[in-house]
Coordinates of C-alpha atoms and ligand atoms in Angstrom, one line a residue:
X1 CA 13.0 -2.3 -17.7
X2 CA 9.5 -2.8 -18.9
X3 CA 8.1 -3.6 -15.7
X4 CA 9.4 -0.5 -14.2
X5 CA 7.8 2.0 -16.4
X6 CA 4.8 3.0 -14.4
X7 CA 6.2 4.5 -11.4
X8 CA 10.1 4.6 -11.2
X9 CA 12.8 4.5 -13.7
X10 CA 14.9 1.9 -12.3
X11 CA 15.8 0.0 -9.2
X12 CA 17.3 2.3 -6.6
X13 CA 19.4 1.2 -3.6
X14 CA 18.8 3.1 -0.4
X15 CA 22.4 4.6 -0.5
X16 CA 21.9 6.1 -3.8
X17 CA 18.7 7.9 -2.8
X18 CA 20.0 11.1 -1.8
X19 CA 21.7 11.8 -5.1
X20 CA 18.6 11.2 -7.3
X21 CA 17.3 14.3 -8.9
X22 CA 13.5 14.9 -9.7
X23 CA 12.3 14.5 -13.2
X24 CA 11.8 18.0 -14.4
X25 CA 8.5 19.2 -15.9
X26 CA 9.9 19.3 -19.4
X27 CA 11.2 15.7 -19.1
X28 CA 8.0 14.5 -17.5
X29 CA 5.8 16.2 -20.4
X30 CA 7.9 14.5 -22.9
X31 CA 7.1 11.2 -21.4
X32 CA 3.3 11.8 -21.6
X33 CA 2.9 13.8 -18.5
X34 CA -0.3 15.5 -17.8
X35 CA -1.8 14.0 -20.7
X36 CA -3.9 11.7 -18.5
X37 CA -5.3 15.0 -16.8
X38 CA -6.3 16.3 -20.2
X39 CA -7.8 13.1 -21.1
X40 CA -9.8 12.9 -17.8
X41 CA -11.1 16.5 -18.3
X42 CA -11.7 16.6 -22.0
X43 CA -12.8 13.1 -22.8
X44 CA -13.5 10.8 -19.8
X45 CA -15.2 13.1 -17.3
X46 CA -15.4 12.0 -13.5
X47 CA -17.6 8.9 -14.0
X48 CA -15.3 7.7 -16.8
X49 CA -12.1 8.2 -14.7
X50 CA -13.7 6.3 -11.9
X51 CA -14.7 3.4 -14.2
X52 CA -11.2 3.4 -15.8
X53 CA -9.6 3.0 -12.2
X54 CA -12.2 0.4 -11.5
X55 CA -11.5 -1.6 -14.6
X56 CA -7.8 -1.3 -13.9
X57 CA -8.3 -2.9 -10.4
X58 CA -6.0 -0.5 -8.7
X59 CA -5.8 -1.1 -5.0
X60 CA -4.5 1.1 -2.2
X61 CA -0.7 1.0 -1.6
X62 CA -1.0 2.6 1.9
X63 CA -1.6 -0.6 3.7
X64 CA -5.1 -2.0 3.4
X65 CA -5.3 -2.6 -0.4
X66 CA -8.8 -1.1 -0.4
X67 CA -10.1 -0.7 -4.1
X68 CA -9.2 3.0 -5.1
X69 CA -12.3 3.6 -7.1
X70 CA -14.8 2.5 -4.3
X71 CA -13.3 5.0 -2.0
X72 CA -13.7 7.8 -4.8
X73 CA -17.2 6.6 -5.7
X74 CA -18.3 7.0 -1.9
X75 CA -17.2 10.6 -2.1
X76 CA -18.9 11.1 -5.4
X77 CA -22.2 9.8 -4.0
X78 CA -22.3 12.4 -1.0
X79 CA -24.6 15.2 -1.4
X80 CA -22.2 17.8 -0.1
X81 CA -20.8 20.2 -2.6
X82 CA -17.6 20.9 -0.7
X83 CA -15.1 17.9 -0.9
X84 CA -11.3 17.3 -0.1
X85 CA -8.7 15.0 -1.4
X86 CA -5.8 14.1 0.9
X87 CA -2.5 12.6 -0.5
X88 CA -0.9 10.5 2.4
X89 CA 2.9 10.7 2.3
X90 CA 3.4 10.5 6.0
X91 CA 5.3 7.5 5.9
X92 CA 6.9 6.8 9.2
X93 CA 6.8 3.1 9.4
X94 CA 10.0 1.3 9.8
X95 CA 11.5 -0.2 6.5
X96 CA 9.2 2.0 4.2
X97 CA 10.7 4.7 1.9
X98 CA 8.7 4.2 -1.2
X99 CA 6.8 7.4 -1.1
X100 CA 9.9 9.4 -0.4
X101 CA 11.2 8.2 -3.5
X102 CA 8.1 9.0 -5.5
X103 CA 8.1 12.3 -4.2
X104 CA 11.7 12.9 -4.9
X105 CA 12.0 11.5 -8.3
X106 CA 8.7 12.2 -10.0
X107 CA 6.8 15.1 -8.2
X108 CA 4.8 15.9 -11.3
X109 CA 3.6 12.2 -11.6
X110 CA 2.2 12.5 -8.1
X111 CA 0.8 16.0 -8.7
X112 CA -1.0 14.7 -11.7
X113 CA -2.4 11.8 -9.9
X114 CA -3.7 14.3 -7.3
X115 CA -5.3 16.5 -9.7
X116 CA -7.0 13.7 -11.6
X117 CA -8.4 12.2 -8.3
X118 CA -9.6 15.6 -7.2
X119 CA -11.3 16.3 -10.6
X120 CA -13.0 12.8 -10.3
X121 CA -14.4 13.3 -6.9
X122 CA -15.2 16.9 -7.2
X123 CA -12.7 18.4 -4.6
X124 CA -11.6 21.8 -5.1
X125 CA -8.9 21.6 -2.3
X126 CA -6.3 19.0 -2.0
X127 CA -3.4 18.5 0.5
X128 CA -0.2 16.7 0.1
X129 CA 0.6 15.4 3.6
X130 CA 4.3 14.9 3.7
X131 CA 6.7 13.5 6.3
X132 CA 8.5 16.6 7.9
X133 CA 11.8 14.8 8.0
X134 CA 11.7 14.7 4.0
X135 CA 13.2 18.1 3.9
X136 CA 14.6 17.8 0.4
X137 CA 11.5 16.3 -1.0
X138 CA 9.6 19.1 0.5
X139 CA 11.6 21.6 -1.4
X140 CA 11.4 19.6 -4.7
X141 CA 7.7 19.3 -4.2
X142 CA 7.2 23.0 -3.6
X143 CA 9.0 23.8 -6.9
X144 CA 7.1 21.1 -8.9
X145 CA 3.8 22.5 -7.6
X146 CA 4.7 26.2 -8.5
X147 CA 5.7 25.0 -12.0
X148 CA 2.5 22.9 -12.5
X149 CA 0.3 25.8 -11.4
X150 CA 2.1 28.2 -13.7
X151 CA 1.5 25.8 -16.6
X152 CA -2.2 26.0 -16.1
X153 CA -2.7 22.5 -14.8
X154 CA -4.7 23.6 -11.7
X155 CA -7.7 25.0 -13.6
X156 CA -9.5 21.6 -13.8
X157 CA -12.2 23.2 -16.1
X158 CA -13.9 25.1 -13.4
X159 CA -13.8 28.8 -12.9
X160 CA -11.9 28.8 -9.6
X161 CA -9.9 25.6 -10.3
X162 CA -8.3 23.5 -7.5
X163 CA -5.9 24.7 -4.7
X164 CA -3.0 22.2 -3.7
X165 CA -1.5 22.8 -0.6
X166 CA 1.4 21.1 1.5
X167 CA 1.0 20.0 5.0
X168 CA 3.9 18.6 6.9
X169 CA 3.3 15.5 8.9
X170 CA 4.8 15.7 12.4
X171 CA 6.9 12.7 11.6
X172 CA 5.2 10.2 13.8
X173 CA 3.9 6.7 12.7
X174 CA 0.4 7.3 13.8
X175 CA 0.0 10.8 12.0
X176 CA -0.2 8.6 8.8
X177 CA -3.4 7.0 10.0
X178 CA -6.2 8.7 7.9
X179 CA -8.1 10.2 10.6
X180 CA -5.1 11.4 12.6
X181 CA -3.9 13.2 9.3
X182 CA -7.1 15.1 9.2
X183 CA -6.6 16.2 12.7
X184 CA -3.1 17.6 11.9
X185 CA -4.4 19.3 8.8
X186 CA -7.0 20.9 10.9
X187 CA -4.3 22.2 13.4
X188 CA -4.5 19.6 16.1
X189 CA -2.3 16.8 17.4
X190 CA -2.1 13.6 15.5
X191 CA -4.7 11.5 17.3
X192 CA -7.0 9.2 15.3
X193 CA -10.7 9.7 15.4
X194 CA -13.3 7.4 16.5
X195 CA -14.4 5.3 13.4
X196 CA -17.5 5.0 13.2
X197 CA -18.8 7.5 12.8
X198 CA -15.9 9.4 11.4
X199 CA -15.2 7.8 8.3
X200 CA -13.3 10.2 6.0
X201 CA -15.4 9.6 3.0
X202 CA -18.6 10.8 4.9
X203 CA -17.2 13.1 7.6
X204 CA -13.6 14.0 6.7
X205 CA -11.7 17.0 6.6
X206 CA -13.6 19.9 8.3
X207 CA -16.5 17.5 8.5
X208 CA -16.7 17.1 4.6
X209 CA -16.4 14.2 2.3
X210 CA -12.8 13.3 1.9
X211 CA -10.8 10.9 0.0
X212 CA -7.4 10.0 1.7
X213 CA -5.1 8.2 -0.8
X214 CA -1.5 6.9 -0.5
X215 CA 1.1 8.8 -2.5
X216 CA 1.9 5.5 -4.5
X217 CA -1.7 4.9 -5.1
X218 CA -2.1 8.3 -6.6
X219 CA 1.1 7.9 -8.6
X220 CA -0.4 5.0 -10.5
X221 CA -3.4 6.9 -11.6
X222 CA -1.9 9.1 -14.5
X223 CA -0.7 5.8 -16.3
X224 CA -4.1 4.3 -15.9
X225 CA -6.0 7.2 -17.3
X226 CA -3.5 7.8 -20.1
X227 CA -2.9 4.2 -21.1
X228 CA -6.0 2.5 -20.2
X229 CA -7.0 -0.1 -17.7
X230 CA -5.6 -3.1 -19.9
X231 CA -2.1 -1.6 -20.0
X232 CA -2.1 -1.4 -16.2
X233 CA -3.3 -5.1 -16.0
X234 CA -0.6 -6.2 -18.4
X235 CA 1.5 -6.5 -15.2
X236 CA 0.6 -8.1 -11.8
X237 CA -1.9 -10.8 -11.0
X238 CA -5.6 -10.9 -11.6
X239 CA -6.7 -9.7 -8.2
X240 CA -3.8 -7.4 -7.8
X241 CA -2.9 -5.8 -11.0
X242 CA 0.1 -3.4 -11.5
X243 CA 3.3 -3.0 -9.8
X244 CA 4.4 -2.2 -6.4
X245 CA 7.5 -0.4 -4.8
X246 CA 9.0 -2.9 -2.5
X247 CA 11.3 -1.6 0.2
X248 CA 13.6 -4.4 0.7
X249 CA 15.5 -4.2 3.9
X250 CA 17.1 -6.3 6.6
X251 CA 19.7 -9.2 6.1
X252 CA 20.0 -9.1 2.3
X253 CA 23.0 -8.1 0.2
X254 CA 21.3 -5.4 -1.7
X255 CA 18.8 -3.5 0.4
X256 CA 16.6 -1.0 -1.6
X257 CA 13.6 -0.1 -3.5
X258 CA 12.5 -2.3 -6.1
X259 CA 9.3 -1.9 -8.4
X260 CA 8.1 -5.3 -9.4
X261 CA 4.6 -6.6 -10.6
X262 CA 2.5 -7.8 -7.9
X263 CA 2.5 -11.6 -8.0
X264 CA 6.4 -11.7 -7.7
X265 CA 7.4 -14.3 -5.0
X266 CA 9.2 -13.4 -1.9
X267 CA 12.1 -15.7 -2.8
X268 CA 12.5 -14.0 -6.3
X269 CA 12.6 -10.5 -4.5
X270 CA 15.0 -11.7 -2.0
X271 CA 17.5 -13.5 -4.5
X272 CA 17.1 -11.4 -7.7
X273 CA 16.7 -8.0 -6.4
X274 CA 18.2 -8.3 -2.8
X275 CA 21.2 -10.5 -4.0
X276 CA 20.3 -13.3 -1.4
X277 CA 20.8 -13.5 2.2
X278 CA 23.9 -11.6 3.4
X279 CA 27.2 -13.2 4.3
X280 CA 25.9 -16.7 2.7
X281 CA 23.5 -17.0 5.6
X282 CA 20.1 -18.9 5.5
X283 CA 16.8 -17.2 5.5
X284 CA 15.0 -17.4 8.7
X285 CA 11.9 -15.2 8.3
X286 CA 10.3 -12.3 6.5
X287 CA 7.8 -9.5 7.2
X288 CA 6.3 -9.3 3.7
X289 CA 4.3 -6.1 4.6
X290 CA 5.9 -4.0 7.3
X291 CA 5.8 -4.5 11.0
X292 CA 2.0 -4.6 11.3
X293 CA 1.4 -7.7 9.3
X294 CA 2.3 -11.3 10.5
X295 CA 5.8 -12.5 9.9
X296 CA 6.3 -15.6 7.9
X297 CA 8.9 -18.2 8.2
X298 CA 11.5 -19.2 5.4
X299 CA 9.3 -22.1 4.5
X300 CA 6.9 -19.7 3.0
X301 CA 9.4 -18.1 0.8
X302 CA 7.6 -19.2 -2.3
X303 CA 4.5 -17.0 -1.4
X304 CA 3.8 -14.4 -4.0
X305 CA 3.4 -10.8 -3.1
X306 CA -0.2 -10.0 -3.9
X307 CA -2.9 -8.8 -1.6
X308 CA -5.1 -11.9 -1.8
X309 CA -2.4 -14.5 -1.7
X310 CA -0.8 -13.1 1.3
X311 CA -4.1 -12.7 3.1
X312 CA -5.0 -16.2 2.4
X313 CA -1.7 -17.2 3.9
X314 CA -2.3 -15.4 7.2
X315 CA -0.3 -12.4 6.5
X316 CA -0.6 -9.3 4.4
X317 CA 1.0 -7.1 1.7
X318 CA 0.8 -3.9 3.9
X319 CA 2.9 -1.2 2.6
X320 CA 5.3 -3.5 0.8
X321 CA 8.0 -3.3 3.3
X322 CA 9.8 -6.4 3.1
X323 CA 12.0 -6.8 6.0
X324 CA 14.3 -10.0 5.9
X325 CA 15.8 -11.9 8.9
X326 CA 18.6 -14.5 8.6
X327 CA 19.3 -17.5 10.8
X328 CA 21.3 -15.2 13.0
X329 CA 18.5 -13.1 14.1
X330 CA 17.1 -13.6 17.6
X331 CA 13.3 -13.5 17.1
X332 CA 12.8 -12.4 20.7
X333 CA 14.9 -9.4 20.1
X334 CA 13.1 -8.8 16.6
X335 CA 9.9 -8.9 18.8
X336 CA 11.3 -6.5 21.3
X337 CA 12.4 -4.0 18.5
X338 CA 8.8 -3.9 17.2
X339 CA 7.0 -3.9 20.4
X340 CA 9.1 -0.9 21.6
X341 CA 8.5 1.0 18.2
X342 CA 4.8 0.5 18.7
X343 CA 5.0 1.6 22.4
X344 CA 7.0 4.8 21.3
X345 CA 4.7 5.6 18.6
X346 CA 1.4 5.2 20.5
X347 CA -0.3 8.5 20.6
X348 CA -1.4 8.0 24.1
X349 CA -5.0 8.8 23.8
X350 CA -6.4 5.2 24.2
X351 CA -5.3 3.6 27.7
X352 CA -5.5 0.0 26.1
X353 CA -2.9 1.1 23.4
X354 CA -0.4 3.1 25.5
X355 CA -0.5 0.6 28.3
X356 CA -0.7 -2.5 26.1
X357 CA 2.2 -1.7 23.8
X358 CA 4.4 -1.1 26.9
X359 CA 3.1 -4.2 28.6
X360 CA 4.1 -6.4 25.7
X361 CA 7.6 -4.7 25.5
X362 CA 8.1 -5.4 29.2
X363 CA 7.2 -9.1 29.1
X364 CA 9.6 -9.6 26.1
X365 CA 12.3 -7.8 27.8
X366 CA 12.0 -10.0 30.7
X367 CA 12.2 -13.1 28.6
X368 CA 15.3 -11.7 26.7
X369 CA 17.0 -10.9 29.8
X370 CA 16.8 -14.2 31.1
X371 CA 14.2 -13.8 33.9
X372 CA 11.4 -15.3 32.0
X373 CA 9.4 -18.4 32.9
X374 CA 7.2 -20.6 30.7
X375 CA 4.1 -18.7 32.1
X376 CA 5.4 -15.4 30.7
X377 CA 5.3 -16.9 27.2
X378 CA 1.6 -17.9 27.9
X379 CA 1.0 -14.5 29.4
X380 CA 2.5 -12.9 26.2
X381 CA 0.3 -15.0 24.1
X382 CA -2.8 -14.0 26.1
X383 CA -1.9 -10.4 26.2
X384 CA -1.7 -10.3 22.5
X385 CA -5.0 -12.0 22.0
X386 CA -6.7 -9.7 24.5
X387 CA -5.6 -6.2 23.0
X388 CA -6.2 -7.0 19.4
X389 CA -9.0 -4.9 17.9
X390 CA -8.8 -2.3 20.9
X391 CA -8.0 1.4 20.6
X392 CA -9.2 3.8 18.1
X393 CA -6.9 2.8 15.4
X394 CA -4.9 -0.3 14.1
X395 CA -1.7 0.6 15.9
X396 CA -2.3 -1.8 18.9
X397 CA -3.8 -4.4 16.8
X398 CA -0.8 -4.2 14.5
X399 CA 1.6 -4.5 17.5
X400 CA -0.2 -7.6 18.7
X401 CA -0.5 -9.2 15.5
X402 CA 3.3 -8.8 15.0
X403 CA 4.3 -10.1 18.3
X404 CA 1.9 -12.9 18.2
X405 CA 3.0 -14.1 14.8
X406 CA 6.6 -14.2 15.9
X407 CA 5.6 -16.2 18.9
X408 CA 3.6 -18.6 16.9
X409 CA 6.2 -19.4 14.4
X410 CA 9.2 -19.2 16.7
X411 CA 7.9 -20.3 20.1
X412 CA 10.9 -22.7 20.5
X413 CA 13.1 -19.6 20.6
X414 CA 11.3 -18.1 23.4
X415 CA 11.3 -21.4 25.4
X416 CA 15.1 -21.6 24.8
X417 CA 15.4 -18.3 26.4
X418 CA 13.6 -19.4 29.4
X419 CA 15.5 -22.7 29.6
X420 CA 19.1 -21.0 28.9
X421 CA 18.3 -18.1 31.2
X422 CA 19.1 -15.5 28.6
X423 CA 19.5 -15.3 24.9
X424 CA 21.1 -18.4 23.4
X425 CA 22.3 -16.4 20.4
X426 CA 24.4 -13.9 22.3
X427 CA 27.9 -15.0 22.6
X428 CA 29.0 -14.7 26.2
X429 CA 32.6 -12.9 26.7
X430 CA 35.4 -15.2 27.8
X431 CA 36.9 -14.2 31.2
Ligands
FMN501 C1 -1.0 3.6 12.5 C2 -1.1 3.8 11.0 C3 -0.4 4.5 10.4 C4 -0.5 4.7 8.9 N1 0.3 5.4 8.1 C5 0.2 5.5 6.9 C6 0.9 6.3 6.1 O1 2.1 6.8 6.5 N2 0.9 6.5 4.7 C7 -0.2 5.9 4.1 O2 -0.6 6.0 3.0 N3 -1.2 5.2 5.0 C8 -0.9 5.0 6.3 N4 -1.9 4.4 7.0 C9 -3.1 3.9 6.3 C10 -4.2 5.1 6.1 O3 -5.0 5.1 7.4 C11 -5.1 4.9 5.1 O4 -5.8 3.7 4.9 C12 -4.3 5.1 3.7 O5 -3.7 6.3 3.5 C13 -5.3 5.0 2.5 O6 -4.7 5.0 1.3 P1 -4.8 3.9 0.2 O7 -6.4 3.7 0.1 O8 -4.4 4.5 -1.2 O9 -4.1 2.7 0.5 C14 -1.6 4.1 8.4 C15 -2.6 3.5 9.1 C16 -2.4 3.4 10.5 C17 -3.4 2.5 11.4

């Protein structure tokens, strides 16, 4: 398919993922692999690559949609000679598998993206930070790195060239936060650093300027450099060019990974890719960008999936993890699942986060169990408001945003739990 040409070869269902084999070095080379790296080094030079990525309008696929060229430029402007590049494939968010797919199917594309980015920002060391549970992908990546190095791609024109290393992420959600990632590479626990002052572009790995980019962001780079900004912009929307790999999960007939142009509507993704809502049920709600962005009700299904449209609608594209809920979902239970997830994943370093996430879970569990009162709903609302923006990273805020958005759109379900003294959607056993 035309629109799947950049990153993936085809739509892949999650069930088929284990049998997908990586594209070999030879096959990748036949598709123009590593030509982007040659063009970057021989023709464009660092500023030319940065300008091409700027003209393409590539925005980060790791959650925030930050313009990739800007981050690179910040590091390029630093006086320090020693710089690092980190590729973030920690990926431990519920409903997200896209980086795993990229690592597995096309490791050379990612390696080429890392090499081009490192060349551009002047980094002579780069780390691939990969979820430790991706055991097969780690094996494939090790082999691809060996082949790429043997083929002479690590020279980058300088005497010493570049060193690429793999660092296994401990497989916790917070380890993917960029400063926690740096801590792990330096040999410490996955605990985010205080920002400011420790922005990675200034004080990153070992205190040196560092770019941290998501694996999908970097996988887009070879195409942009090789084919040009215009080719990249031929898909997607003006403010969000290119494609994104959406991980579609939840109550759809065909959950899976689907690479589609940014600007595709939620409805199209759910119906055309996902085969509609399972069992002929009706759509109730969607998290369009994973559990850390606000949920939207079914009435917003015509929203298009791009960074700015979703932001304007009060939600976000996040990691492109589209989680779908049918009319049969209890939204209080959905809120509990997310609140528990965040409570389990809190690294424990900030008391507002470790206590706040547990507190949100406890209020929700009380309501679900039928012991809640109207005042608990108000308390939940106030607690979400109170904890937002606290803690050293976005985890607690993400938890509060998710729960608060569910409450704001589905308050009637919370009230129904209070009135009914339990979950009205649970069928009571007949005695
Ligand atoms: C709790 C938490 C977990 C995160 N996990 C990931 C992750 O697994 N992968 C990722 O690329 N970014 C993750 N991020 C975002 C990173 O901090 C960072 O913004 C991203 O790697 C930047 O890449 P990009 O500019 O290419 O999007 C996480 C952020 C937070 C707050």
